[in-house]
Coordinates of C-alpha atoms and ligand atoms in Angstrom, one line a residue:
X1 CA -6.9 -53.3 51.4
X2 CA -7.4 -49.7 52.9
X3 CA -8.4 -49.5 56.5
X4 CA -11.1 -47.5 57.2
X5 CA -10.8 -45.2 61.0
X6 CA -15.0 -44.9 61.9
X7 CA -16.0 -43.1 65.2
X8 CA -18.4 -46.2 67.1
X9 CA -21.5 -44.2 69.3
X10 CA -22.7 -47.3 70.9
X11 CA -25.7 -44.7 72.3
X12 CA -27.5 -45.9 75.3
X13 CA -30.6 -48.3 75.9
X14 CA -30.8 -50.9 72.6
X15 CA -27.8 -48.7 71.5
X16 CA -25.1 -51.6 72.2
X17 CA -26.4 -54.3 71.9
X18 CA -27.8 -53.4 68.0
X19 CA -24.0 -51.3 67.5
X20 CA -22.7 -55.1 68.3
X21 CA -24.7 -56.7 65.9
X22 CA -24.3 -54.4 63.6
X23 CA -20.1 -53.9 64.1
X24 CA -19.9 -57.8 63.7
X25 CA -21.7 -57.9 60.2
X26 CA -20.0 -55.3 59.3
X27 CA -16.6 -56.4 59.7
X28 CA -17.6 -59.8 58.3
X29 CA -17.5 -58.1 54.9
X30 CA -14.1 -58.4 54.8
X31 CA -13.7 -54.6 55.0
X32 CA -11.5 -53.4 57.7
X33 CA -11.8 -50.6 60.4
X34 CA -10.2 -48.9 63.1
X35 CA -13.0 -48.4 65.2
X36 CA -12.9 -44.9 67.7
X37 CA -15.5 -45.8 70.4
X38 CA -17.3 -42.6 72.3
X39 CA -19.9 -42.5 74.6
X40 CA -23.1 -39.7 74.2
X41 CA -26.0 -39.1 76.2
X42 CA -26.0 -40.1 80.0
X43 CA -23.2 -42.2 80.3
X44 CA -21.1 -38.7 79.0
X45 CA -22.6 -36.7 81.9
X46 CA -20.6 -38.7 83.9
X47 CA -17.6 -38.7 82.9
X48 CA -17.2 -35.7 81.0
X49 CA -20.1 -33.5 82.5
X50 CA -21.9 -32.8 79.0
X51 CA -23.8 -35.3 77.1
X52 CA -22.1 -34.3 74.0
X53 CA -18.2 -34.1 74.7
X54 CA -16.0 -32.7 72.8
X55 CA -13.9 -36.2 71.8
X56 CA -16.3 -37.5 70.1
X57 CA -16.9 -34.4 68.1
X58 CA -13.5 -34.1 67.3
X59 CA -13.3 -37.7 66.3
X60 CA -15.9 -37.1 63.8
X61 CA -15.0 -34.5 62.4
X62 CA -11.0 -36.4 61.8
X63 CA -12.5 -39.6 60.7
X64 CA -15.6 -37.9 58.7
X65 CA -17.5 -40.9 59.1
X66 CA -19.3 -42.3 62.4
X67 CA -21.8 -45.3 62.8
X68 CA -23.8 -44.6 65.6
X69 CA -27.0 -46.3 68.2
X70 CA -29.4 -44.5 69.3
X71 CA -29.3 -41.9 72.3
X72 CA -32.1 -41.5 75.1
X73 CA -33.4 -37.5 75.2
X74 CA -34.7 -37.8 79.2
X75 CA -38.1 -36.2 79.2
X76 CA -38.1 -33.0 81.3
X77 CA -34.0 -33.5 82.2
X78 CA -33.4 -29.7 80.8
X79 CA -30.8 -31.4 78.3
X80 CA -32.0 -31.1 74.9
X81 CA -31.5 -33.5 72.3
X82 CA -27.7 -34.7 71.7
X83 CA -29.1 -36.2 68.2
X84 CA -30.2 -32.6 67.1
X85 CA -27.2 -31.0 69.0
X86 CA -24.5 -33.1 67.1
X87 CA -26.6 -32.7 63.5
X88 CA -25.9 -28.9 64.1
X89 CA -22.4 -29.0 65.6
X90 CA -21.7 -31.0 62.6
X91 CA -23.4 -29.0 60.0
X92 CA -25.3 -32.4 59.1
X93 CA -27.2 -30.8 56.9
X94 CA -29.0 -33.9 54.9
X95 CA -30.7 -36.5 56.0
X96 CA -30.9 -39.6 54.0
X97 CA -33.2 -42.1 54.0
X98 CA -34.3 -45.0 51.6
X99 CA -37.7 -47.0 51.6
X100 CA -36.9 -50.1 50.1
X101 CA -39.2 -53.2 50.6
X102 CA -37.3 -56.4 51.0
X103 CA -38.9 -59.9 50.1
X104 CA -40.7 -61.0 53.3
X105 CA -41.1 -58.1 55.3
X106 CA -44.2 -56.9 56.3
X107 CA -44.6 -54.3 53.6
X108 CA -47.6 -52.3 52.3
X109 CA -46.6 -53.7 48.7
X110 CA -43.5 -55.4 47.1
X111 CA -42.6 -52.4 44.8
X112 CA -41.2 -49.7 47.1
X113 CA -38.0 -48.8 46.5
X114 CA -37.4 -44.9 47.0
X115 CA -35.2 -42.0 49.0
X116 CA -36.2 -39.3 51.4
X117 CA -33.3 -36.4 51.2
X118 CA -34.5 -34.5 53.9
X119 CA -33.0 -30.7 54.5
X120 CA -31.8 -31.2 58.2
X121 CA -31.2 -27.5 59.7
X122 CA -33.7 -25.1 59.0
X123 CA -37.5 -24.8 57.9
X124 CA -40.3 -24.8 60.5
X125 CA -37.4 -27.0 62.6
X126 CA -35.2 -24.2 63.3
X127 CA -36.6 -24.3 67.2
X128 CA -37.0 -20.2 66.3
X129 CA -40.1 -20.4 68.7
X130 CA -41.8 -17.1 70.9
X131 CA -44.5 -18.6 73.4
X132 CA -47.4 -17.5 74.1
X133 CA -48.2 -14.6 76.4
X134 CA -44.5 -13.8 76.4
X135 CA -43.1 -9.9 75.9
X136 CA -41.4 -11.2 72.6
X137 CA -44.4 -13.1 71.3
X138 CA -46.6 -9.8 72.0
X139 CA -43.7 -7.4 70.6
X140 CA -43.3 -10.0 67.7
X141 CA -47.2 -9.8 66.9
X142 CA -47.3 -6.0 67.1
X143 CA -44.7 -5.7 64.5
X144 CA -46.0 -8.7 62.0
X145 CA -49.7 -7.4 62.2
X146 CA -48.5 -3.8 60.7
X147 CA -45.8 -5.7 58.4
X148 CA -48.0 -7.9 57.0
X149 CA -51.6 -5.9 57.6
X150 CA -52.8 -8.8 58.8
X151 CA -53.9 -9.6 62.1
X152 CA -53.0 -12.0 64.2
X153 CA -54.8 -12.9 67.5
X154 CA -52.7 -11.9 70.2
X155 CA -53.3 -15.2 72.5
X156 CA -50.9 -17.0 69.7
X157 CA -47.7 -18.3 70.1
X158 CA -45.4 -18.4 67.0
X159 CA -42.6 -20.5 65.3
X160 CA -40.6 -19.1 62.6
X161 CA -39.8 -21.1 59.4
X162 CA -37.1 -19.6 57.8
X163 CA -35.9 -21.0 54.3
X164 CA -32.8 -19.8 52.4
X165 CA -31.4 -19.8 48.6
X166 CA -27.9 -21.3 50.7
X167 CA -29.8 -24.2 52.5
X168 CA -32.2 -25.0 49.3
X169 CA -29.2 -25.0 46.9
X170 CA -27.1 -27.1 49.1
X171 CA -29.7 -30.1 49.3
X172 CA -30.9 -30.2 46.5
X173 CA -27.7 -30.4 44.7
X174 CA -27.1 -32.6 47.3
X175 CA -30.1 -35.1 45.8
X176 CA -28.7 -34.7 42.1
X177 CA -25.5 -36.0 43.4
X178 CA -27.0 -38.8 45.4
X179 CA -28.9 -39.7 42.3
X180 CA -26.1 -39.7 40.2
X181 CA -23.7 -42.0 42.5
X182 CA -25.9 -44.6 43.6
X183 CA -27.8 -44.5 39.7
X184 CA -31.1 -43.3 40.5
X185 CA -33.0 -41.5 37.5
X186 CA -35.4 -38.8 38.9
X187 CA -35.5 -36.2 41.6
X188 CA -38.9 -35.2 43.1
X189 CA -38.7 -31.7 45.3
X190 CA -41.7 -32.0 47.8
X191 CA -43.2 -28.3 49.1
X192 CA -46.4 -26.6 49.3
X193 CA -45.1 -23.8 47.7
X194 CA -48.9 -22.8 46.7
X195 CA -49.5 -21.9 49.9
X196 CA -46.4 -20.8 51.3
X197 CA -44.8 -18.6 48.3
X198 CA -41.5 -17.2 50.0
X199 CA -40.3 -20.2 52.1
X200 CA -41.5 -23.2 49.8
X201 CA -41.9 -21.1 46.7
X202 CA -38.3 -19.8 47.2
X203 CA -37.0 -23.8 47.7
X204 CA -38.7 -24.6 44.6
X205 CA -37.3 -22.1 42.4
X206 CA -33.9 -22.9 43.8
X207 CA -34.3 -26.4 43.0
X208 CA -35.6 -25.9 39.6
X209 CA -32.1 -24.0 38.9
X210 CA -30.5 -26.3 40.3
X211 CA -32.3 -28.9 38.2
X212 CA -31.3 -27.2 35.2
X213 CA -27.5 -27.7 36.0
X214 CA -28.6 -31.0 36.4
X215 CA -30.1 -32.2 32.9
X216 CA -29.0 -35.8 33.1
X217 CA -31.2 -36.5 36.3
X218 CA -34.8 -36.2 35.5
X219 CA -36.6 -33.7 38.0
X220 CA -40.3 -32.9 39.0
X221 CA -41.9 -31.3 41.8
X222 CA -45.2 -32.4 44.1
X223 CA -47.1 -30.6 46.7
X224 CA -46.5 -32.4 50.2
X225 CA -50.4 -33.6 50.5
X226 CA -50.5 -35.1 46.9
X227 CA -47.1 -36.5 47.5
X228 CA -48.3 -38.5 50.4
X229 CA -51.2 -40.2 48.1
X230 CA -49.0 -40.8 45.4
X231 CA -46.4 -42.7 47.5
X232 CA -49.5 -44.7 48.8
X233 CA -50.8 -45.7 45.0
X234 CA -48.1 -45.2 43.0
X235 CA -44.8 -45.5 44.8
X236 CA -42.9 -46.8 41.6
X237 CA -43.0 -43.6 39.6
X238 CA -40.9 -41.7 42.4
X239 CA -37.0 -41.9 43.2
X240 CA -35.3 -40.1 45.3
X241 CA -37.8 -37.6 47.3
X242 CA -36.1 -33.6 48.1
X243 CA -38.1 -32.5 51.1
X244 CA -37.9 -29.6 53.6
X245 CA -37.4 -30.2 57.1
X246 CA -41.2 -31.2 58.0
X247 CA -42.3 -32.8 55.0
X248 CA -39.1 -35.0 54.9
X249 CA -39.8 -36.3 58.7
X250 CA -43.6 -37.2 58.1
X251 CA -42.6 -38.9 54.9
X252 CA -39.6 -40.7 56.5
X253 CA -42.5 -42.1 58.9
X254 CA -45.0 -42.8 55.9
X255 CA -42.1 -44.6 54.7
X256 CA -41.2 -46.6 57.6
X257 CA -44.7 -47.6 58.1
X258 CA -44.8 -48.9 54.2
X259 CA -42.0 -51.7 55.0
X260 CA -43.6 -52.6 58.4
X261 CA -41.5 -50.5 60.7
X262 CA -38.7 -49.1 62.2
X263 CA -36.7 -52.2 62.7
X264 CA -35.6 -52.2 58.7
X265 CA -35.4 -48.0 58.3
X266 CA -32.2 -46.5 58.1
X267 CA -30.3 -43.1 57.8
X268 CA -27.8 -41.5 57.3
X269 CA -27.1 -37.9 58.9
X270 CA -24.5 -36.0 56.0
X271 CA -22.7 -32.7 56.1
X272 CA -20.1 -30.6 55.5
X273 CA -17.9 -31.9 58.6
X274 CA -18.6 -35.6 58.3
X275 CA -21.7 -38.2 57.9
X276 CA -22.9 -39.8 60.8
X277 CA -24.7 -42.9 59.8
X278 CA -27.7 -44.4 62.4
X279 CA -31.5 -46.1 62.3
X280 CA -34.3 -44.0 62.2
X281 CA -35.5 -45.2 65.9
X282 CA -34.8 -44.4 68.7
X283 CA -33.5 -46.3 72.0
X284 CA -36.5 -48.3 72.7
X285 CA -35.6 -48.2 76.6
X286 CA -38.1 -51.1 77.6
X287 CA -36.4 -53.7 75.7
X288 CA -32.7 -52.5 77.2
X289 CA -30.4 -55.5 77.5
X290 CA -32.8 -58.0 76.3
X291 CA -31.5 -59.1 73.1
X292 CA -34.4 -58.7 71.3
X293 CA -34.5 -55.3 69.2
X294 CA -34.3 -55.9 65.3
X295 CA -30.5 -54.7 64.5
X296 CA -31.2 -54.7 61.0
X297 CA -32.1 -50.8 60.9
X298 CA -28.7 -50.1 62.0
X299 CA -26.8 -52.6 59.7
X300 CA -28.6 -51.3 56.9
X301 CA -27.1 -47.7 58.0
X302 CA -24.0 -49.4 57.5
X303 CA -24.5 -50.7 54.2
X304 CA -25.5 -46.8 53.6
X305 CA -22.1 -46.1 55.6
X306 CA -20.2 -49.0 53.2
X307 CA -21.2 -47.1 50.0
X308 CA -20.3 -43.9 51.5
X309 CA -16.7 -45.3 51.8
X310 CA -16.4 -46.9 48.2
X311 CA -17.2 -50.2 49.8
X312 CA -19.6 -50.8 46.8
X313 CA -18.4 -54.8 46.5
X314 CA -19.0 -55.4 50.9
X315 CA -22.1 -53.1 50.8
X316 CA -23.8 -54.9 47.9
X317 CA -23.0 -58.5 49.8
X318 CA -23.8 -57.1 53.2
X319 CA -27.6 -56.1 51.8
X320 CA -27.7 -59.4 50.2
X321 CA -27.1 -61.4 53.0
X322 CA -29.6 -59.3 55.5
X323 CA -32.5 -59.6 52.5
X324 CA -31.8 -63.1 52.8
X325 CA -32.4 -63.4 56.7
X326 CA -35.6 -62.0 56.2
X327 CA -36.9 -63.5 53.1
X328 CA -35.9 -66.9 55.0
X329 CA -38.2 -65.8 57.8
X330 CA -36.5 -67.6 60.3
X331 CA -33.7 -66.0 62.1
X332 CA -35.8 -62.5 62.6
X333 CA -36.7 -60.7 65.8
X334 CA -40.5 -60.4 66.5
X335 CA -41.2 -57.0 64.3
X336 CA -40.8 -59.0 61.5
X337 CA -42.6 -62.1 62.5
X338 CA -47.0 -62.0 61.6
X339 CA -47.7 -62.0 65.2
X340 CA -45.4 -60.3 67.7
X341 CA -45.5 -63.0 70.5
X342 CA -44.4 -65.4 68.1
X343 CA -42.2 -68.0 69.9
X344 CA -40.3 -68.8 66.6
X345 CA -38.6 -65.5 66.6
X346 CA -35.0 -64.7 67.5
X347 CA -32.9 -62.0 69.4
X348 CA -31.0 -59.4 68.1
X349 CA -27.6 -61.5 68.2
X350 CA -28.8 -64.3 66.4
X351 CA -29.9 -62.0 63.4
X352 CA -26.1 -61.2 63.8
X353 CA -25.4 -65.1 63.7
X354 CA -27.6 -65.6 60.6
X355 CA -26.2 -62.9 58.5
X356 CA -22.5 -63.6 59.3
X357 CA -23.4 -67.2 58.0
X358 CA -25.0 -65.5 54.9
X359 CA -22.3 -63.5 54.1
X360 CA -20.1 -66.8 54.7
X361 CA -22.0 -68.8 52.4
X362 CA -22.2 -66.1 49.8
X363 CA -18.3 -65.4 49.8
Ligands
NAD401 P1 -38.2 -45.7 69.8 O1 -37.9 -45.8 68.4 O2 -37.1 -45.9 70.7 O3 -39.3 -46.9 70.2 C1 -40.6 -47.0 69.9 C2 -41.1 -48.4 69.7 O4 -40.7 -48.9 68.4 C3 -40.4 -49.4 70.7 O5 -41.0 -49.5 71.9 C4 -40.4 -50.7 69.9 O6 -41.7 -51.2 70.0 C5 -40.3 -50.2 68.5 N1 -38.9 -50.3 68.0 C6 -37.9 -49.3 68.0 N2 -36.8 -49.8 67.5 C7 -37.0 -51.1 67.2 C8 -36.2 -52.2 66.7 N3 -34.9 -51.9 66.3 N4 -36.7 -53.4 66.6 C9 -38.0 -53.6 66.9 N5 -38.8 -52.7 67.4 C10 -38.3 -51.4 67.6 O7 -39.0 -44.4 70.1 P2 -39.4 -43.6 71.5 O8 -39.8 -44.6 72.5 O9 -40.2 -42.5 71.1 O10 -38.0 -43.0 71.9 C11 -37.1 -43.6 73.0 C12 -35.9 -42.6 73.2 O11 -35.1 -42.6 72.0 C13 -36.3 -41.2 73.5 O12 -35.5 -40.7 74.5 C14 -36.0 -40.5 72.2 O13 -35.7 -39.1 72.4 C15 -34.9 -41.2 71.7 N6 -34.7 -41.2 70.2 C16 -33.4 -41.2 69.8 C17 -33.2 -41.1 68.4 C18 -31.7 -41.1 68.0 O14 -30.8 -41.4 68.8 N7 -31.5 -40.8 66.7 C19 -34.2 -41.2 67.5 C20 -35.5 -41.2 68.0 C21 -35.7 -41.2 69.4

């Protein structure tokens, strides 16, 4: 059987402890790896004096394929995010992300089972930001007001949203060919291209091109707002969801929020240099070292990571076993449990325990 090399970013605060859980399931698939362990974040800073060094980057970008925790952005430490910086060193230009309710979860309904593609490197995102009162926000303001003959007040600041043919036509091909490969039927591009004609309208002509080239995938498009209702009374009728930056990050919440929360929502960060697969929360400092975060986000990313690698047999199992734990209800961590100071529920290395012993009973 082939050995797989996968850079391992145990991240910092419930970083570890979860990458543990999650490394131990993973390997008790029966699928093999040479794990290429890096550090991010704080614990970098020491050694290497940057929070993103360039090992790690490299290791990615050899192996293609990385599982990582989450990484702690220090509020006001002048270092800006190492989750954004590596998405852009990377060229991790689509963000993945399924909604999929699972038998005894907390879920808003039983019948959610859909994807967020979200484009990952420009739109409103693109941090192209003038502040207010500055000499460029002023110069900036000038030069739009006669532009567009339109004024606007000069105590604004400003963000740019730029949108481009290139970075419309890469994700959403990108979504026709995650449809295809994991069998899904329909693609959904999600704009407000009514209001904003040459950024949203622009992705939306794109993607209708691109849907042409793509006839065996159904495709549709919504505007953002309706988008959000539909999800919330008809989730069924939607697949795999194409969204710009902004759109795809409130949904990815809505989403999160629909299977009751971030401990069963997970990602994957994919590119031209490699895919980086992670949960959608983040550290969760307060519970640090306490064994008592759900790992299940994390392990799902690596049943994403597992189908990424043509591990469709391990991955398959691997979901099994964890839908299991929680439709058993007993080996779960207190997100999952009715009340959260539930006694009954477990810590994050006994949800390891219990799915191992699924995957066991299920070989
Ligand atoms: P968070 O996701 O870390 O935690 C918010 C709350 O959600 C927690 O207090 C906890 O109640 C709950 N929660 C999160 N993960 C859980 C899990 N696995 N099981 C059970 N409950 C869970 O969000 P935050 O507090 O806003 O961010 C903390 C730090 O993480 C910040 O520094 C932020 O920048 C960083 N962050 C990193 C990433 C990443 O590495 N990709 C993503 C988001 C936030």
């Amino acid at each position: 059987m082939a050995r797989h090399a996968v850079t391992l970013v145990p991240g910092d605060g419930v970083g570890p402890e979860i990458c543990e859980a999650a490394v131990r399931v993973l390997e008790a698939t029966g699928v093999q790896f040479d794990w290429d362990v890096h550090q991010a974040g704080v614990a970098a800073i020491k050694e290497f004096g940057t929070p993103l060094p360039e090992p790690l980057l490299a290791s990615i970008r050899k192996n293609k394929v990385a599982l990582k925790g989450p990484i702690t952005t220090p509020v006001g430490s002048g270092f800006r995010s190492v989750n954004v910086a590596l998405r852009q060193e990377l060229d991790l230009y689509a963000l993945v992300r399924p909604v999929k309710a699972y038998k005894g979860a907390r879920n808003l309904r039983d019948d959610l089972d859909f994807v967020i593609v979200r484009e990952n490197t420009e739109d409103i995102y693109a941090g192209i930001e003038f502040e207010q009162g500055s000499a460029d926000a002023k110069h900036l303001i000038d030069e739009i007001s006669t532009l567009a003959k339109k004024k606007i007040r000069p105590d604004s600041g400003l963000s740019i949203k730029p949108v481009s043919i290139s970075g419309s036509e890469r994700i959403v091909e990108f979504a026709f060919d995650y449809a295809r490969k994991n069998k899904r039927r329909k693609v959904t591009a999600v704009h407000k291209a009514n209001i904003m004609k040459h950024t949203d309208g622009l992705f939306l002509a794109v993607a209708r091109k691109v849907a042409e080239r793509n006839p065996d995938i159904e495709f549709e498009d919504r505007i953002v707002d309706n988008m959000c209702m539909q999800l919330v009374l008809r989730p069924s009728e939607y697949d795999i969801l194409c969204c710009l930056n902004l759109y795809g990050d409130i949904i990815s919440d809505l989403g999160a929020g629909m299977i009751g929360g971030l401990g069963l929502a997970p990602g994957a960060n994919i590119g031209t240099n490699g895919a980086v697969f992670e949960a959608t929360h983040g550290s969760a400092p307060k519970y640090a070292g306490l064994n008592k975060v759900n790992p299940m986000a994390v392990m799902l990313s690596g049943v994403l990571m597992l189908r990424h690698l043509g591990e469709i047999a391990a991955a398959d199992a691997l979901e099994g076993a964890i839908a299991s734990v929680i439709a058993v209800g007993k080996s779960v961590t207190y997100d999952l449990k009715e009340k959260r100071d539930d006694p009954t529920s477990v810590g994050t290395s006994q949800v390891a325990d219990a799915v191992v012993a699924q995957l066991k009973a299920g070989a």
